[in-house]
PDB file of C-alpha atoms in Angstrom:
ATOM      1  CA  MET A   1     227.523 124.440  94.311  1.00 92.00           C
ATOM      2  CA  GLN A   2     228.522 123.704  97.886  1.00 91.00           C
ATOM      3  CA  VAL A   3     231.566 121.626  98.744  1.00 89.00           C
ATOM      4  CA  ILE A   4     231.783 120.083 102.184  1.00 85.00           C
ATOM      5  CA  ASN A   5     235.270 118.905 103.067  1.00 82.00           C
ATOM      6  CA  PRO A   6     236.121 118.399 106.735  1.00 78.00           C
ATOM      7  CA  PHE A   7     239.725 117.392 106.023  1.00 81.00           C
ATOM      8  CA  ARG A   8     242.876 119.473 105.701  1.00 83.00           C
ATOM      9  CA  SER A   9     245.939 118.597 103.683  1.00 90.00           C
ATOM     10  CA  GLY A  10     249.309 119.914 104.701  1.00 91.00           C
ATOM     11  CA  LEU A  11     252.588 118.938 106.243  1.00 92.00           C
ATOM     12  CA  LEU A  12     253.175 116.694 109.249  1.00 92.00           C
ATOM     13  CA  SER A  13     254.756 119.700 110.976  1.00 91.00           C
ATOM     14  CA  ASP A  14     251.326 121.419 110.910  1.00 92.00           C
ATOM     15  CA  CYS A  15     249.639 118.548 112.794  1.00 93.00           C
ATOM     16  CA  LYS A  16     249.059 118.263 116.511  1.00 93.00           C
ATOM     17  CA  ARG A  17     249.688 115.428 118.898  1.00 94.00           C
ATOM     18  CA  GLY A  18     246.802 112.970 118.715  1.00 95.00           C
ATOM     19  CA  ASP A  19     245.685 113.854 115.174  1.00 95.00           C
ATOM     20  CA  LEU A  20     244.704 110.948 112.927  1.00 95.00           C
ATOM     21  CA  LEU A  21     246.482 111.219 109.581  1.00 95.00           C
ATOM     22  CA  ALA A  22     246.352 109.644 106.143  1.00 93.00           C
ATOM     23  CA  LEU A  23     249.627 109.671 104.232  1.00 92.00           C
ATOM     24  CA  ASN A  24     251.901 107.739 101.927  1.00 86.00           C
ATOM     25  CA  TYR A  25     254.811 106.221 103.781  1.00 79.00           C
ATOM     26  CA  GLY A  26     257.297 103.893 102.147  1.00 72.00           C
ATOM     27  CA  GLN A  27     255.353 104.271  98.865  1.00 75.00           C
ATOM     28  CA  ARG A  28     252.225 102.825 100.513  1.00 79.00           C
ATOM     29  CA  PRO A  29     249.092 104.433 101.934  1.00 84.00           C
ATOM     30  CA  ALA A  30     248.885 104.520 105.711  1.00 87.00           C
ATOM     31  CA  TYR A  31     246.799 105.717 108.622  1.00 92.00           C
ATOM     32  CA  ALA A  32     248.884 107.067 111.475  1.00 93.00           C
ATOM     33  CA  VAL A  33     248.552 108.965 114.737  1.00 95.00           C
ATOM     34  CA  MET A  34     250.814 111.927 115.465  1.00 94.00           C
ATOM     35  CA  VAL A  35     252.617 111.030 118.678  1.00 94.00           C
ATOM     36  CA  ASN A  36     255.179 113.825 118.838  1.00 92.00           C
ATOM     37  CA  LEU A  37     257.356 116.288 116.955  1.00 89.00           C
ATOM     38  CA  ILE A  38     261.037 116.196 117.857  1.00 88.00           C
ATOM     39  CA  SER A  39     263.966 118.358 116.733  1.00 80.00           C
ATOM     40  CA  PRO A  40     267.284 116.527 117.095  1.00 67.00           C
ATOM     41  CA  GLN A  41     270.135 118.538 115.570  1.00 69.00           C
ATOM     42  CA  GLY A  42     267.724 121.111 114.127  1.00 64.00           C
ATOM     43  CA  ASP A  43     265.806 118.705 111.864  1.00 72.00           C
ATOM     44  CA  GLU A  44     262.147 118.490 112.795  1.00 84.00           C
ATOM     45  CA  LEU A  45     260.940 114.903 112.786  1.00 89.00           C
ATOM     46  CA  ALA A  46     257.475 113.459 113.288  1.00 90.00           C
ATOM     47  CA  VAL A  47     256.970 110.429 115.518  1.00 90.00           C
ATOM     48  CA  LEU A  48     253.998 108.474 114.195  1.00 91.00           C
ATOM     49  CA  ALA A  49     252.162 105.363 115.319  1.00 91.00           C
ATOM     50  CA  VAL A  50     251.412 103.763 111.949  1.00 89.00           C
ATOM     51  CA  LEU A  51     248.308 101.713 112.630  1.00 86.00           C
ATOM     52  CA  ARG A  52     247.517 100.300 109.228  1.00 74.00           C
ATOM     53  CA  PRO A  53     250.211 100.753 106.623  1.00 60.00           C
ATOM     54  CA  THR A  54     248.861  97.930 104.428  1.00 61.00           C
ATOM     55  CA  GLU A  55     247.015  94.700 105.012  1.00 63.00           C
ATOM     56  CA  GLN A  56     250.357  92.856 105.049  1.00 72.00           C
ATOM     57  CA  ASP A  57     252.215  95.074 107.530  1.00 75.00           C
ATOM     58  CA  LEU A  58     251.835  95.134 111.291  1.00 84.00           C
ATOM     59  CA  PRO A  59     251.385  98.384 113.284  1.00 90.00           C
ATOM     60  CA  TYR A  60     254.668 100.136 114.103  1.00 90.00           C
ATOM     61  CA  LEU A  61     256.258 103.347 115.371  1.00 90.00           C
ATOM     62  CA  ALA A  62     257.988 105.494 112.723  1.00 89.00           C
ATOM     63  CA  VAL A  63     260.132 108.617 112.855  1.00 89.00           C
ATOM     64  CA  ILE A  64     260.028 110.561 109.583  1.00 89.00           C
ATOM     65  CA  ASN A  65     260.714 114.049 108.239  1.00 90.00           C
ATOM     66  CA  SER A  66     257.991 116.446 109.323  1.00 90.00           C
ATOM     67  CA  GLN A  67     257.914 118.035 105.849  1.00 90.00           C
ATOM     68  CA  ASN A  68     256.028 115.043 104.413  1.00 90.00           C
ATOM     69  CA  ASP A  69     252.528 115.684 103.076  1.00 93.00           C
ATOM     70  CA  CYS A  70     249.473 114.263 104.810  1.00 94.00           C
ATOM     71  CA  VAL A  71     245.724 114.627 105.140  1.00 94.00           C
ATOM     72  CA  ASN A  72     244.726 115.515 108.696  1.00 95.00           C
ATOM     73  CA  LEU A  73     241.576 113.586 109.650  1.00 94.00           C
ATOM     74  CA  GLY A  74     241.312 115.440 112.945  1.00 93.00           C
ATOM     75  CA  SER A  75     241.565 114.653 116.630  1.00 94.00           C
ATOM     76  CA  GLU A  76     238.024 113.415 117.257  1.00 94.00           C
ATOM     77  CA  TRP A  77     238.787 109.878 116.080  1.00 95.00           C
ATOM     78  CA  ILE A  78     237.824 106.905 118.230  1.00 95.00           C
ATOM     79  CA  PHE A  79     239.951 103.856 119.049  1.00 93.00           C
ATOM     80  CA  GLU A  80     237.584 101.041 120.029  1.00 91.00           C
ATOM     81  CA  VAL A  81     238.792  97.853 121.657  1.00 87.00           C
ATOM     82  CA  GLU A  82     236.290  95.292 120.426  1.00 82.00           C
ATOM     83  CA  LEU A  83     234.735  92.901 122.897  1.00 73.00           C
ATOM     84  CA  PRO A  84     235.460  89.212 122.477  1.00 64.00           C
ATOM     85  CA  ASP A  85     232.662  86.841 121.597  1.00 59.00           C
ATOM     86  CA  ALA A  86     231.168  84.498 124.202  1.00 52.00           C
ATOM     87  CA  ALA A  87     233.935  81.938 123.680  1.00 50.00           C
ATOM     88  CA  GLY A  88     236.660  84.515 124.331  1.00 52.00           C
ATOM     89  CA  LYS A  89     237.795  84.075 120.736  1.00 55.00           C
ATOM     90  CA  TRP A  90     239.452  87.507 120.516  1.00 53.00           C
ATOM     91  CA  PHE A  91     241.489  87.319 123.704  1.00 59.00           C
ATOM     92  CA  ASP A  92     245.127  86.782 122.861  1.00 57.00           C
ATOM     93  CA  GLU A  93     247.595  85.191 125.231  1.00 58.00           C
ATOM     94  CA  ASP A  94     250.644  86.582 123.458  1.00 60.00           C
ATOM     95  CA  GLY A  95     250.715  90.314 124.177  1.00 60.00           C
ATOM     96  CA  SER A  96     254.116  90.617 122.482  1.00 69.00           C
ATOM     97  CA  LYS A  97     252.732  90.497 118.921  1.00 77.00           C
ATOM     98  CA  PRO A  98     252.364  93.823 117.077  1.00 82.00           C
ATOM     99  CA  GLY A  99     248.761  95.000 116.939  1.00 83.00           C
ATOM    100  CA  ILE A 100     247.769  93.390 120.229  1.00 83.00           C
ATOM    101  CA  ILE A 101     246.098  95.620 122.827  1.00 85.00           C
ATOM    102  CA  THR A 102     247.129  95.039 126.427  1.00 84.00           C
ATOM    103  CA  ILE A 103     244.726  96.319 129.037  1.00 82.00           C
ATOM    104  CA  ALA A 104     246.159  96.957 132.489  1.00 79.00           C
ATOM    105  CA  GLY A 105     243.972  99.211 134.600  1.00 78.00           C
ATOM    106  CA  ASN A 106     242.310 101.985 132.580  1.00 79.00           C
ATOM    107  CA  GLU A 107     245.093 102.595 130.089  1.00 83.00           C
ATOM    108  CA  PRO A 108     245.200 100.251 127.103  1.00 88.00           C
ATOM    109  CA  THR A 109     248.469  99.998 125.216  1.00 89.00           C
ATOM    110  CA  ILE A 110     249.091  98.761 121.705  1.00 90.00           C
ATOM    111  CA  ARG A 111     252.151  96.740 120.815  1.00 89.00           C
ATOM    112  CA  LEU A 112     253.932  98.366 117.880  1.00 90.00           C
ATOM    113  CA  GLY A 113     256.449  96.443 115.812  1.00 87.00           C
ATOM    114  CA  ARG A 114     259.628  97.598 114.098  1.00 85.00           C
ATOM    115  CA  ASP A 115     259.409 100.108 111.263  1.00 85.00           C
ATOM    116  CA  PRO A 116     259.986  98.031 108.092  1.00 81.00           C
ATOM    117  CA  ASN A 117     261.719 101.077 106.536  1.00 79.00           C
ATOM    118  CA  ASP A 118     264.240 101.499 109.387  1.00 82.00           C
ATOM    119  CA  ILE A 119     266.506  98.603 110.354  1.00 80.00           C
ATOM    120  CA  GLN A 120     267.557 100.398 113.542  1.00 82.00           C
ATOM    121  CA  SER A 121     264.023 100.720 114.887  1.00 83.00           C
ATOM    122  CA  ARG A 122     262.706  98.521 117.667  1.00 84.00           C
ATOM    123  CA  ALA A 123     259.355  97.323 118.882  1.00 83.00           C
ATOM    124  CA  THR A 124     257.595  99.296 121.625  1.00 88.00           C
ATOM    125  CA  HIS A 125     254.243  99.827 123.316  1.00 90.00           C
ATOM    126  CA  LEU A 126     252.080 102.932 122.882  1.00 92.00           C
ATOM    127  CA  ASN A 127     249.844 104.025 125.732  1.00 91.00           C
ATOM    128  CA  LEU A 128     246.644 105.040 123.938  1.00 91.00           C
ATOM    129  CA  VAL A 129     245.484 107.386 126.715  1.00 90.00           C
ATOM    130  CA  LYS A 130     248.739 109.339 127.103  1.00 91.00           C
ATOM    131  CA  LEU A 131     250.044 108.762 123.547  1.00 91.00           C
ATOM    132  CA  GLU A 132     253.439 107.848 124.982  1.00 90.00           C
ATOM    133  CA  ALA A 133     255.726 105.086 123.779  1.00 88.00           C
ATOM    134  CA  GLY A 134     257.364 102.922 126.401  1.00 86.00           C
ATOM    135  CA  ALA A 135     257.581  99.553 128.071  1.00 83.00           C
ATOM    136  CA  ALA A 136     254.848  96.951 128.330  1.00 80.00           C
ATOM    137  CA  PRO A 137     252.351  97.462 131.141  1.00 79.00           C
ATOM    138  CA  ARG A 138     253.151  95.766 134.443  1.00 77.00           C
ATOM    139  CA  GLY A 139     250.902  93.740 136.669  1.00 71.00           C
ATOM    140  CA  TYR A 140     247.806  91.797 135.707  1.00 72.00           C
ATOM    141  CA  ALA A 141     246.822  92.471 132.118  1.00 74.00           C
ATOM    142  CA  VAL A 142     244.497  91.095 129.459  1.00 77.00           C
ATOM    143  CA  SER A 143     245.470  91.099 125.785  1.00 79.00           C
ATOM    144  CA  VAL A 144     242.913  91.606 123.038  1.00 81.00           C
ATOM    145  CA  GLY A 145     243.599  91.100 119.354  1.00 79.00           C
ATOM    146  CA  ARG A 146     240.682  93.045 117.805  1.00 83.00           C
ATOM    147  CA  TRP A 147     240.146  96.773 117.572  1.00 88.00           C
ATOM    148  CA  ALA A 148     238.724  99.393 115.243  1.00 91.00           C
ATOM    149  CA  VAL A 149     239.321 103.048 114.390  1.00 93.00           C
ATOM    150  CA  TRP A 150     236.396 105.377 113.670  1.00 94.00           C
ATOM    151  CA  LEU A 151     236.646 108.865 112.177  1.00 93.00           C
ATOM    152  CA  ASN A 152     234.486 110.415 114.938  1.00 93.00           C
ATOM    153  CA  ALA A 153     231.392 109.819 117.084  1.00 94.00           C
ATOM    154  CA  GLU A 154     229.037 110.839 114.272  1.00 93.00           C
ATOM    155  CA  HIS A 155     230.645 108.278 111.972  1.00 93.00           C
ATOM    156  CA  ARG A 156     230.367 105.565 114.640  1.00 93.00           C
ATOM    157  CA  ALA A 157     226.694 106.395 115.366  1.00 94.00           C
ATOM    158  CA  ARG A 158     225.524 105.948 111.768  1.00 93.00           C
ATOM    159  CA  ILE A 159     223.336 102.893 111.267  1.00 93.00           C
ATOM    160  CA  GLY A 160     225.294 100.205 109.432  1.00 93.00           C
ATOM    161  CA  ALA A 161     228.520 102.227 109.477  1.00 93.00           C
ATOM    162  CA  GLU A 162     231.859 100.488 109.241  1.00 92.00           C
ATOM    163  CA  PRO A 163     235.014 101.860 110.902  1.00 92.00           C
ATOM    164  CA  LEU A 164     237.844 103.348 108.850  1.00 90.00           C
ATOM    165  CA  PHE A 165     239.647 100.092 109.534  1.00 87.00           C
ATOM    166  CA  ARG A 166     239.728  97.111 111.851  1.00 86.00           C
ATOM    167  CA  TRP A 167     242.559  95.062 113.232  1.00 84.00           C
ATOM    168  CA  PRO A 168     243.409  92.497 112.191  1.00 80.00           C
ATOM    169  CA  PRO A 169     242.731  93.148 108.509  1.00 75.00           C
ATOM    170  CA  ALA A 170     241.114  90.329 106.538  1.00 61.00           C
ATOM    171  CA  ALA A 171     244.430  89.315 104.944  1.00 37.00           C
ATOM    172  CA  VAL A 172     246.006  88.755 108.380  1.00 42.00           C
ATOM    173  CA  THR A 173     243.118  86.676 109.770  1.00 42.00           C
ATOM    174  CA  ALA A 174     242.799  84.427 106.706  1.00 38.00           C
TER     175      ALA A 174
END
């Protein structure tokens, strides 16, 4: 028998910046992107952009203990900003809502809301090219409310393939 398994399970501390992860956070399954590992006061913490915690939650930035378990889905994942239809239906005028992509120049940013498990957290923007959290982009920008995450180029190229997930989830758009 041959077993083909491209994924690795382990700890967040074993992951690299930019890896796509699957984990349980706040007793719920989540997809997240490793943004950084930090070590304030000797405790190693993982900074994650949680893109789809559940269909009810909005994307947010979380800081959690790096000793949490996860499944590393790799660094070849694809973030695709989906084109609006002919009527411009997917453009969004309110770039301040979590999950909205703001495109200013060549560096799209995603608005991340507050971590529902941390009352001291605050909303931020994540530059998807640099994987850096910070302020909203300046200057002329367009906001788009639809995007998808694919496991890798091979996954995206399959005929009839669906992404790992799309934003907004069906429950949010209903």
